mmCIF file of N, CA and C in Angstrom:
data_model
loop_
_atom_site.group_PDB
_atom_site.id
_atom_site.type_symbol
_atom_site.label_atom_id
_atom_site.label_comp_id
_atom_site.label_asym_id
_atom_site.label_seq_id
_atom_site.Cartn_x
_atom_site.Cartn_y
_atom_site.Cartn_z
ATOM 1 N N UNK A 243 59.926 -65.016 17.315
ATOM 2 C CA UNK A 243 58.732 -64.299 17.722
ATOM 3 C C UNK A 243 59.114 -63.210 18.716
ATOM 4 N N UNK A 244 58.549 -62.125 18.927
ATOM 5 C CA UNK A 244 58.814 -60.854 19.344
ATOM 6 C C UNK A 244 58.319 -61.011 20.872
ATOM 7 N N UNK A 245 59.131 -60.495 21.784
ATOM 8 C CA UNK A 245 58.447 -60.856 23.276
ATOM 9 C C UNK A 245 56.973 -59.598 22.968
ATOM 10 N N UNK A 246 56.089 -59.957 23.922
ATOM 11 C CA UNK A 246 54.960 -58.543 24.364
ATOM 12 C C UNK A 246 55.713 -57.856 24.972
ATOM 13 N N UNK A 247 55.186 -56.074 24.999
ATOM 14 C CA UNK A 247 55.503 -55.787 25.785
ATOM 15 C C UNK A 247 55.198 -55.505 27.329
ATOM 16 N N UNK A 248 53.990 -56.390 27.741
ATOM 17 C CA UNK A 248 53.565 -56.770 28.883
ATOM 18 C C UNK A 248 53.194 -58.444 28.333
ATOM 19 N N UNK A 249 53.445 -58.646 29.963
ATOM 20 C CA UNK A 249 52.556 -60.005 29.979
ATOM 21 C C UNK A 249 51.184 -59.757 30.646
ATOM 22 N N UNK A 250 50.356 -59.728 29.670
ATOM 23 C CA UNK A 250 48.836 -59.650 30.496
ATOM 24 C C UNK A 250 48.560 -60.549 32.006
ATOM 25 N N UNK A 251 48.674 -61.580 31.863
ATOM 26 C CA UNK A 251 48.435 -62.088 33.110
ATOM 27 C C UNK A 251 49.019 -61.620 34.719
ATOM 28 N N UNK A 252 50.365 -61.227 33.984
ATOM 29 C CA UNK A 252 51.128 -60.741 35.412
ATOM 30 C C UNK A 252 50.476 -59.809 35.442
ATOM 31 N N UNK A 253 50.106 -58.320 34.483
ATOM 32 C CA UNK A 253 49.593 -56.844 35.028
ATOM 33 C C UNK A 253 48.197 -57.023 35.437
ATOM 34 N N UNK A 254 47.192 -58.221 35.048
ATOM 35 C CA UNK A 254 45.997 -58.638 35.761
ATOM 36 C C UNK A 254 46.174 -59.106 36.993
ATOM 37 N N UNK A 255 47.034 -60.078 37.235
ATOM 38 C CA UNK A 255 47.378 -60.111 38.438
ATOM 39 C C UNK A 255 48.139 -59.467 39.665
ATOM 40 N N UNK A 256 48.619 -58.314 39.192
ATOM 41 C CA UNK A 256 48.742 -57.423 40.174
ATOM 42 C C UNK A 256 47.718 -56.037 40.267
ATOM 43 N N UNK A 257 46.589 -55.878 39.392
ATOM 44 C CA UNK A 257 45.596 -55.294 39.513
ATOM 45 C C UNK A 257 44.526 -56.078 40.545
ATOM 46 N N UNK A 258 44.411 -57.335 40.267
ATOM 47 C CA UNK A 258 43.633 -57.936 41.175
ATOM 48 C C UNK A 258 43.942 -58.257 42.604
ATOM 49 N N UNK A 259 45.569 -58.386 42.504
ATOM 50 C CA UNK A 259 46.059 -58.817 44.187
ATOM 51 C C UNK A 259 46.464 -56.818 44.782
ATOM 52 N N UNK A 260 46.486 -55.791 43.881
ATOM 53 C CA UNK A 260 46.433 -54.657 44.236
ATOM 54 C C UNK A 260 45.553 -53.847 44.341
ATOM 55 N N UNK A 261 44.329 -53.826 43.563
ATOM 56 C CA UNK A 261 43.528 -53.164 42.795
ATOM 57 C C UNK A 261 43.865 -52.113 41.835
ATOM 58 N N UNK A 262 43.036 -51.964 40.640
ATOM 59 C CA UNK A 262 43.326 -50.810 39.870
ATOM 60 C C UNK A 262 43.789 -49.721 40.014
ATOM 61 N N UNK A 263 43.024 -49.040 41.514
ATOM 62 C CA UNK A 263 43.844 -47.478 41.982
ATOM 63 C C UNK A 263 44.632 -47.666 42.294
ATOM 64 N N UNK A 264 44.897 -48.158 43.296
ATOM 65 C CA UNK A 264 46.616 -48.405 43.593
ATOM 66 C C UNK A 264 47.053 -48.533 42.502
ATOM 67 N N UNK A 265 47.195 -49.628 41.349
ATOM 68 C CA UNK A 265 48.105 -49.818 40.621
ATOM 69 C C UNK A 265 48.307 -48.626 39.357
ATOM 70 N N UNK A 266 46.985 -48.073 39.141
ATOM 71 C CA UNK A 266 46.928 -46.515 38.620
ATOM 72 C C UNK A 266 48.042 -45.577 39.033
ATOM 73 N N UNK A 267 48.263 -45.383 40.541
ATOM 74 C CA UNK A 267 48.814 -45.038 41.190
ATOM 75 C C UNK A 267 50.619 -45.317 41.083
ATOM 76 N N UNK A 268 50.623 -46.500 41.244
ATOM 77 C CA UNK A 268 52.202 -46.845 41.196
ATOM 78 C C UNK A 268 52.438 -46.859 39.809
ATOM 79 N N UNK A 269 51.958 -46.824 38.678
ATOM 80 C CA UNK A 269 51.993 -46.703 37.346
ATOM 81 C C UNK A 269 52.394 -44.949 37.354
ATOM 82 N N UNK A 270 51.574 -43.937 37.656
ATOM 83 C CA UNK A 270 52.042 -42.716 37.404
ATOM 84 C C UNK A 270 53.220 -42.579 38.465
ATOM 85 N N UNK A 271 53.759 -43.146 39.576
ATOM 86 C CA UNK A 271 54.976 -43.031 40.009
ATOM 87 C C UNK A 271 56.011 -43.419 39.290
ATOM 88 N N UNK A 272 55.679 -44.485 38.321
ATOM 89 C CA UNK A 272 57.089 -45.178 38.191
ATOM 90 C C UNK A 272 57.247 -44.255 36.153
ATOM 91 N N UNK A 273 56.027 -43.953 35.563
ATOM 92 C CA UNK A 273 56.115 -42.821 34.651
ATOM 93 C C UNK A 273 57.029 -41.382 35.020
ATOM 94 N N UNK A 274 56.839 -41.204 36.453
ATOM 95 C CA UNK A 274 57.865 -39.893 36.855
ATOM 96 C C UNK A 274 58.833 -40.484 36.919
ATOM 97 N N UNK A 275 58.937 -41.470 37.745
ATOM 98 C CA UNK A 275 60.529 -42.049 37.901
ATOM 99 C C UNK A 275 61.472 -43.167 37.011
ATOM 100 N N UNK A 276 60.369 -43.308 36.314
ATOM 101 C CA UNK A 276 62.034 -44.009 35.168
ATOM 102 C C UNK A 276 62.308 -43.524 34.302
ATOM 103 N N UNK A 277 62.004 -42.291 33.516
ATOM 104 C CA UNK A 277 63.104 -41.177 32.914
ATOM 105 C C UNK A 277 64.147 -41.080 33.899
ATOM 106 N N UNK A 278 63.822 -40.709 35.093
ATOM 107 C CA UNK A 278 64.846 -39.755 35.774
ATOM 108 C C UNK A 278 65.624 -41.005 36.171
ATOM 109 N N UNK A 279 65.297 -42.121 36.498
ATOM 110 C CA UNK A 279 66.195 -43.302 36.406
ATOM 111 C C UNK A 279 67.542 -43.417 35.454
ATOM 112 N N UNK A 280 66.306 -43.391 34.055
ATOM 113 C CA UNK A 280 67.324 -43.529 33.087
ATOM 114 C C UNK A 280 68.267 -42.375 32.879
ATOM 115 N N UNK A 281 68.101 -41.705 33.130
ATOM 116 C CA UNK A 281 69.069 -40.065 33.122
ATOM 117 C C UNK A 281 70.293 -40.657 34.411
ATOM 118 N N UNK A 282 70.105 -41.201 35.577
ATOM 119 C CA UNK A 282 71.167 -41.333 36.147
ATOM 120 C C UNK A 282 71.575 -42.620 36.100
ATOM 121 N N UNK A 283 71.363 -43.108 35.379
ATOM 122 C CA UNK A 283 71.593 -44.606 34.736
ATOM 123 C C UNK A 283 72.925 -44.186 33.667
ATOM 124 N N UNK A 284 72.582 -43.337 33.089
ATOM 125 C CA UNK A 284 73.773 -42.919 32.198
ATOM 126 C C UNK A 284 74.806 -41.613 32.982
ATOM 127 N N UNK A 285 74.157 -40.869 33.915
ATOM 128 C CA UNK A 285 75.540 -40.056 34.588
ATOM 129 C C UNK A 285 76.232 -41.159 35.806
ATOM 130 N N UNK A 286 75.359 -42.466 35.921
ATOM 131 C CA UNK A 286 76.261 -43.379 36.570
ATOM 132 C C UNK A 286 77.069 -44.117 35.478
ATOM 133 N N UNK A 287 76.730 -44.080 34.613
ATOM 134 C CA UNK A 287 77.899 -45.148 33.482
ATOM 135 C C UNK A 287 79.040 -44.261 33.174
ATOM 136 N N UNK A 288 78.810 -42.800 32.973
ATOM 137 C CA UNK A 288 79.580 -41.812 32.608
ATOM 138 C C UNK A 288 80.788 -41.779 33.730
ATOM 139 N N UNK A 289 80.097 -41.851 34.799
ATOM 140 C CA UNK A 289 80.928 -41.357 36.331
ATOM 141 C C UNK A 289 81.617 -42.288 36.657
ATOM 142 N N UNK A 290 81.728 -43.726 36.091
ATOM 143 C CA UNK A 290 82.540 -44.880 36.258
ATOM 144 C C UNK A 290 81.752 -45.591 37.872
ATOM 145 N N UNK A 291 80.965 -45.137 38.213
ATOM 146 C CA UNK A 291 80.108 -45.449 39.053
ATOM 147 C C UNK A 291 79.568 -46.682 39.160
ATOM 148 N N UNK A 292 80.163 -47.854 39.499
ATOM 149 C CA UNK A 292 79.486 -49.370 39.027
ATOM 150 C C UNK A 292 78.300 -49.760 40.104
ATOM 151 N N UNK A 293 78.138 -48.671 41.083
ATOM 152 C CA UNK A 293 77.839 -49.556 42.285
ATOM 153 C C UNK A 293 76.468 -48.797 42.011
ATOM 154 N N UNK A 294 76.301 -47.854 42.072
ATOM 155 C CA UNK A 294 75.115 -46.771 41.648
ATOM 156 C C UNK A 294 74.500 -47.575 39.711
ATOM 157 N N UNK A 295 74.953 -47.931 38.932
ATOM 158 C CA UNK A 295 74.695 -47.911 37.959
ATOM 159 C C UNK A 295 73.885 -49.478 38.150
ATOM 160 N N UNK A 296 74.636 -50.363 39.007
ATOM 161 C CA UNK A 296 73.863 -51.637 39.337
ATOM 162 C C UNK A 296 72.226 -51.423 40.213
ATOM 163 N N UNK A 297 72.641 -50.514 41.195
ATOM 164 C CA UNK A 297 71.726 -50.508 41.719
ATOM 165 C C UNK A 297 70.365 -50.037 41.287
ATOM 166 N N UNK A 298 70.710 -48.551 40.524
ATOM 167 C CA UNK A 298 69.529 -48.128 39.493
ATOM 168 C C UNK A 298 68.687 -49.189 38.505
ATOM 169 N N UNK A 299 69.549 -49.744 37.897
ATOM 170 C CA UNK A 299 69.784 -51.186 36.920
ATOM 171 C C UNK A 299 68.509 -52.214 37.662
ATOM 172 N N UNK A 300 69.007 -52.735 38.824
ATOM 173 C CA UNK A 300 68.122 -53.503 39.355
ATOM 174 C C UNK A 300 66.475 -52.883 39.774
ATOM 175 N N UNK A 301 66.691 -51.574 40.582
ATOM 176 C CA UNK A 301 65.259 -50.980 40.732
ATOM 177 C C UNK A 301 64.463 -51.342 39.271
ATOM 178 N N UNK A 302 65.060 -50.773 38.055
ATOM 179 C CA UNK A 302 64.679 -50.637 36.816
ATOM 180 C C UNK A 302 63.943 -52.017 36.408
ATOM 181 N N UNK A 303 64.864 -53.109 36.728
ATOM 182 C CA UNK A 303 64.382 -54.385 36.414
ATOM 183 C C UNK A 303 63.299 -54.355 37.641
ATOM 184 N N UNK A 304 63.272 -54.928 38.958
ATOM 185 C CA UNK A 304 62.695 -55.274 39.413
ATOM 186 C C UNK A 304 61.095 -54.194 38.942
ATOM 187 N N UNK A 305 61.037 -53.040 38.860
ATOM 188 C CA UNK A 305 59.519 -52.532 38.138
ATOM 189 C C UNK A 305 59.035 -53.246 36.826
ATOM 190 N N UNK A 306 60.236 -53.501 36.060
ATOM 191 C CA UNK A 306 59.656 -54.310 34.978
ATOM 192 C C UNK A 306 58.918 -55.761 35.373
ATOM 193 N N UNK A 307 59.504 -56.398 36.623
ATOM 194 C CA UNK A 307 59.007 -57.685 36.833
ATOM 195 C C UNK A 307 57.801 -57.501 37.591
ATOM 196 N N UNK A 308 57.588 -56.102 38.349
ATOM 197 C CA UNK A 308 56.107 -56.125 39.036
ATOM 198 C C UNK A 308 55.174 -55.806 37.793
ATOM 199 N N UNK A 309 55.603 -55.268 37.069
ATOM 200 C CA UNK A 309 54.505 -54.730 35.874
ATOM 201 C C UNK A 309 54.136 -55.648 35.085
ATOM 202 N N UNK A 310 54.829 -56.585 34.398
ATOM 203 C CA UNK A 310 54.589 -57.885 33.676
ATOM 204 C C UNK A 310 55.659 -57.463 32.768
ATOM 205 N N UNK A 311 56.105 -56.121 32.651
ATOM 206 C CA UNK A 311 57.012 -55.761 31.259
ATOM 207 C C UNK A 311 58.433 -56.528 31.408
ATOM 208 N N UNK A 312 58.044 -57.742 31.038
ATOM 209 C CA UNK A 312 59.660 -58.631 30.870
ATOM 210 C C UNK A 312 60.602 -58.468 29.800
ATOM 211 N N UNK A 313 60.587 -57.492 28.722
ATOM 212 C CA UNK A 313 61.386 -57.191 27.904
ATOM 213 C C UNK A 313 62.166 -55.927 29.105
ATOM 214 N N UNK A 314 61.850 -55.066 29.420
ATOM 215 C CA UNK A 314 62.039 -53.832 30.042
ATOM 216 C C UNK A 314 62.906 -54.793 31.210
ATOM 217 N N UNK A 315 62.203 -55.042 31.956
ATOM 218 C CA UNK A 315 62.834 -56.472 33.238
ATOM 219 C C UNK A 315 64.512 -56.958 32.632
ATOM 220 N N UNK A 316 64.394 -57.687 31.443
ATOM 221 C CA UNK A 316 65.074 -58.370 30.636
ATOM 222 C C UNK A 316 66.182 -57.430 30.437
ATOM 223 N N UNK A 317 66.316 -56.452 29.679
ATOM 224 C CA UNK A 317 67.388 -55.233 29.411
ATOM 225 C C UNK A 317 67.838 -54.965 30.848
ATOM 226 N N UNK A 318 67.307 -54.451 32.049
ATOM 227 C CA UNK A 318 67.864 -54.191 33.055
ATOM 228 C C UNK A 318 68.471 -55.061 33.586
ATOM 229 N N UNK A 319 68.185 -56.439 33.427
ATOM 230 C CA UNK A 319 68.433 -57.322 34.435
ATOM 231 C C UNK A 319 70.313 -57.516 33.547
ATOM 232 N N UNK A 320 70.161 -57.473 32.270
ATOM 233 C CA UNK A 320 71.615 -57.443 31.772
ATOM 234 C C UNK A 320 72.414 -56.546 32.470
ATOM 235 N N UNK A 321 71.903 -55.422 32.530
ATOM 236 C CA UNK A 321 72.513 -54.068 32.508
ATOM 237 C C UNK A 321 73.381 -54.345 34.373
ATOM 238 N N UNK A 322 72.386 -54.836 35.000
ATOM 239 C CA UNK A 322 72.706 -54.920 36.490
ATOM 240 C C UNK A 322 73.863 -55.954 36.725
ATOM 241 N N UNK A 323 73.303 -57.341 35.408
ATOM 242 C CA UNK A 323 74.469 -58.548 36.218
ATOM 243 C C UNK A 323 76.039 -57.834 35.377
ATOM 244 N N UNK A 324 75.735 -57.130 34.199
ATOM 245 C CA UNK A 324 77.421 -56.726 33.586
ATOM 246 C C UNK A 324 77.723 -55.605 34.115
ATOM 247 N N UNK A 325 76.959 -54.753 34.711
ATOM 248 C CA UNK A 325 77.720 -54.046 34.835
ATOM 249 C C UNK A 325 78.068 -52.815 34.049
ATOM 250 N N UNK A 326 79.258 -52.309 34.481
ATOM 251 C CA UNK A 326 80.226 -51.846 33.263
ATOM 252 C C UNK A 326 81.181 -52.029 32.410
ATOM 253 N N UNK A 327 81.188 -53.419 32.605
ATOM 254 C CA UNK A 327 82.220 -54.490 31.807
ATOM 255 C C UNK A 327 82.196 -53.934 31.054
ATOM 256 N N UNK A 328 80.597 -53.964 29.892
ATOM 257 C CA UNK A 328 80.865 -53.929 28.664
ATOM 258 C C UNK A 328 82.033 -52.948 28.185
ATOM 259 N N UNK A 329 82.091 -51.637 28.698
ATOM 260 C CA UNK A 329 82.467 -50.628 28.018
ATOM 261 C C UNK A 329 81.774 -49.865 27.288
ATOM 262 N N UNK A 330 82.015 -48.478 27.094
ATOM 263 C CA UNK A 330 81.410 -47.558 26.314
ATOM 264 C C UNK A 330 80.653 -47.599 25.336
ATOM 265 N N UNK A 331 81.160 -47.928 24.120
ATOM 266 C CA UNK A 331 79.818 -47.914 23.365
ATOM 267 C C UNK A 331 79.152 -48.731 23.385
ATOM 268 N N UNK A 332 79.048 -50.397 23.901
ATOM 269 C CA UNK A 332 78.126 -51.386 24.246
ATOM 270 C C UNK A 332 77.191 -50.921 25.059
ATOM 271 N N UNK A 333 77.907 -50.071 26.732
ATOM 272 C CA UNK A 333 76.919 -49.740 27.432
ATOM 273 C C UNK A 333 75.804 -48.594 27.118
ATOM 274 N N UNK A 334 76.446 -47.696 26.106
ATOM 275 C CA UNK A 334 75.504 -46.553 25.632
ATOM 276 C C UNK A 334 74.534 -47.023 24.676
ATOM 277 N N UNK A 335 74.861 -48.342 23.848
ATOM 278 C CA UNK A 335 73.717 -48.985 22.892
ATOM 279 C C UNK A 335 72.659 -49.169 24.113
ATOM 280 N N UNK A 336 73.430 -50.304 25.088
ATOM 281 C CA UNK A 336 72.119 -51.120 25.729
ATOM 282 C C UNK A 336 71.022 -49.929 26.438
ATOM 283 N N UNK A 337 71.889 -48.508 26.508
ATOM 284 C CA UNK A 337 71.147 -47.607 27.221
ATOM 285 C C UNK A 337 70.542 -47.069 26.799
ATOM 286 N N UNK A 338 71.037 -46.900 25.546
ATOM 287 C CA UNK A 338 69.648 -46.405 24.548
ATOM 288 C C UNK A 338 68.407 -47.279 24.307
ATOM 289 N N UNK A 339 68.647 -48.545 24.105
ATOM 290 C CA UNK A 339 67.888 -49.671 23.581
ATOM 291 C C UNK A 339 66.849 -49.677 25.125
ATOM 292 N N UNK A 340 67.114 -49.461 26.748
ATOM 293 C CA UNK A 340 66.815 -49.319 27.708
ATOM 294 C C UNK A 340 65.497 -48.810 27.977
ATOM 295 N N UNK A 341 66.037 -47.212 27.105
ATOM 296 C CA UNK A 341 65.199 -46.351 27.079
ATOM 297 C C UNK A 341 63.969 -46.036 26.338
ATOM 298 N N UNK A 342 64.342 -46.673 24.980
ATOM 299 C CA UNK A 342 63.148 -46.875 24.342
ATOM 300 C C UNK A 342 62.478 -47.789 24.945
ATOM 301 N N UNK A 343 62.969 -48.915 25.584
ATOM 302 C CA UNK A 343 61.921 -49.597 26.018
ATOM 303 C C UNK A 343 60.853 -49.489 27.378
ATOM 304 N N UNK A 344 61.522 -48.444 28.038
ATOM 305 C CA UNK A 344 61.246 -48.114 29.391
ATOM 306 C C UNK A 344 59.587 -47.142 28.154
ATOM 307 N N UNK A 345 60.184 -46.394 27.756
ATOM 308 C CA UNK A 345 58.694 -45.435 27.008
ATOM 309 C C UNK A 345 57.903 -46.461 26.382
ATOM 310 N N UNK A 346 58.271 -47.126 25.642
ATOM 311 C CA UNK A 346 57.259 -48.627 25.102
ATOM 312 C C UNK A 346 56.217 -49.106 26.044
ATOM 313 N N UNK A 347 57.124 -49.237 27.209
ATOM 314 C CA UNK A 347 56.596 -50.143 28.444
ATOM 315 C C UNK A 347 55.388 -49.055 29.070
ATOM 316 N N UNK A 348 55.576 -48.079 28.966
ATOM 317 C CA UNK A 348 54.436 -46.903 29.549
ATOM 318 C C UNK A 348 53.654 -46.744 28.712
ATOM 319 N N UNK A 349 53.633 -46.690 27.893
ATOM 320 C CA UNK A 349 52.728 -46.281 27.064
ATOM 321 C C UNK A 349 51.602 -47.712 27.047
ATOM 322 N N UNK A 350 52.037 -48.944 26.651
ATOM 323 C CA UNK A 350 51.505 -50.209 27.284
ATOM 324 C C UNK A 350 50.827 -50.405 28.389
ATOM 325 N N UNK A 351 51.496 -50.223 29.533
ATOM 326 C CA UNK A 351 50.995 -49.918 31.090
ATOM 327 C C UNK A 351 49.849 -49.044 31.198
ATOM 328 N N UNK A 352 50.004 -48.028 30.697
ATOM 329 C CA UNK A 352 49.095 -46.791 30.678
ATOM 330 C C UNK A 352 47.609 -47.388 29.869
ATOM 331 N N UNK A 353 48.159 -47.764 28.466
ATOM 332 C CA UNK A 353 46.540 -48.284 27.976
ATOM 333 C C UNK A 353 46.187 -49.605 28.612
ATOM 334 N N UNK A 354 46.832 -50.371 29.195
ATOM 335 C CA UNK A 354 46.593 -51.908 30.169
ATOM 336 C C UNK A 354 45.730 -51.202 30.985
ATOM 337 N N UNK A 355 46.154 -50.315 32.006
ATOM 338 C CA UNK A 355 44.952 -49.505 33.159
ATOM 339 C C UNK A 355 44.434 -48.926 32.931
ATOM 340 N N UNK A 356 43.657 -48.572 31.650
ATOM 341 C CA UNK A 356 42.402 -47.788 31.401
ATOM 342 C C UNK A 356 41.757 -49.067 30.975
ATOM 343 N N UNK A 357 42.139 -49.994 30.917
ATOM 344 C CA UNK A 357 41.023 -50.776 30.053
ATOM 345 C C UNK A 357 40.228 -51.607 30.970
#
């Protein structure tokens, strides 16, 4: 079975322990900022940069775990505990696979707070 790409209960429950504007709010912040995440997510994998590439990695996850998006959460949280072990083309799959899910996850988020 296919994960969601939110868990309703968690993004209700941080609408209710936040309220909607606010969370309206940190929703169009984190829409500006995780492209540009993911853009230095990959000039940190490129740059051999492990320490920068973890750290981005984790921000990335930890938004997925405030949002409810545990697939998005899930990919980062790999990305942070390996590292750059994998190597090149493993790490450029998972970064692609990252990225689609980071846009999945917004587009989700986005119709979750209008509704």
């Amino acid at each position: 079975m296919n994960q969601p790409l939110l868990e309703p209960l968690v993004f209700e429950a941080l609408q209710a322990n936040a309220g909607a504007d606010f969370v309206l709010q940190l929703l169009e912040a984190f829409a500006e900022e995780a492209p540009l995440l993911a853009q230095q997510l990959r000039e940190a994998a490129a740059g051999g940069d492990s320490t920068q590439f973890e750290t981005i990695a984790h921000s990335l996850k930890s938004n997925g775990v405030t949002f409810g998006a545990a697939r998005l959460a899930e990919l980062a949280g790999r990305l942070e505990c390996h590292g750059l072990a994998a190597g090149g083309a493993a790490i450029s799959a998972a970064l692609d696979e990252l990225t689609a899910e980071i846009a999945a996850a917004l587009l989700a988020l986005q119709a979750a707070a209008r509704l």
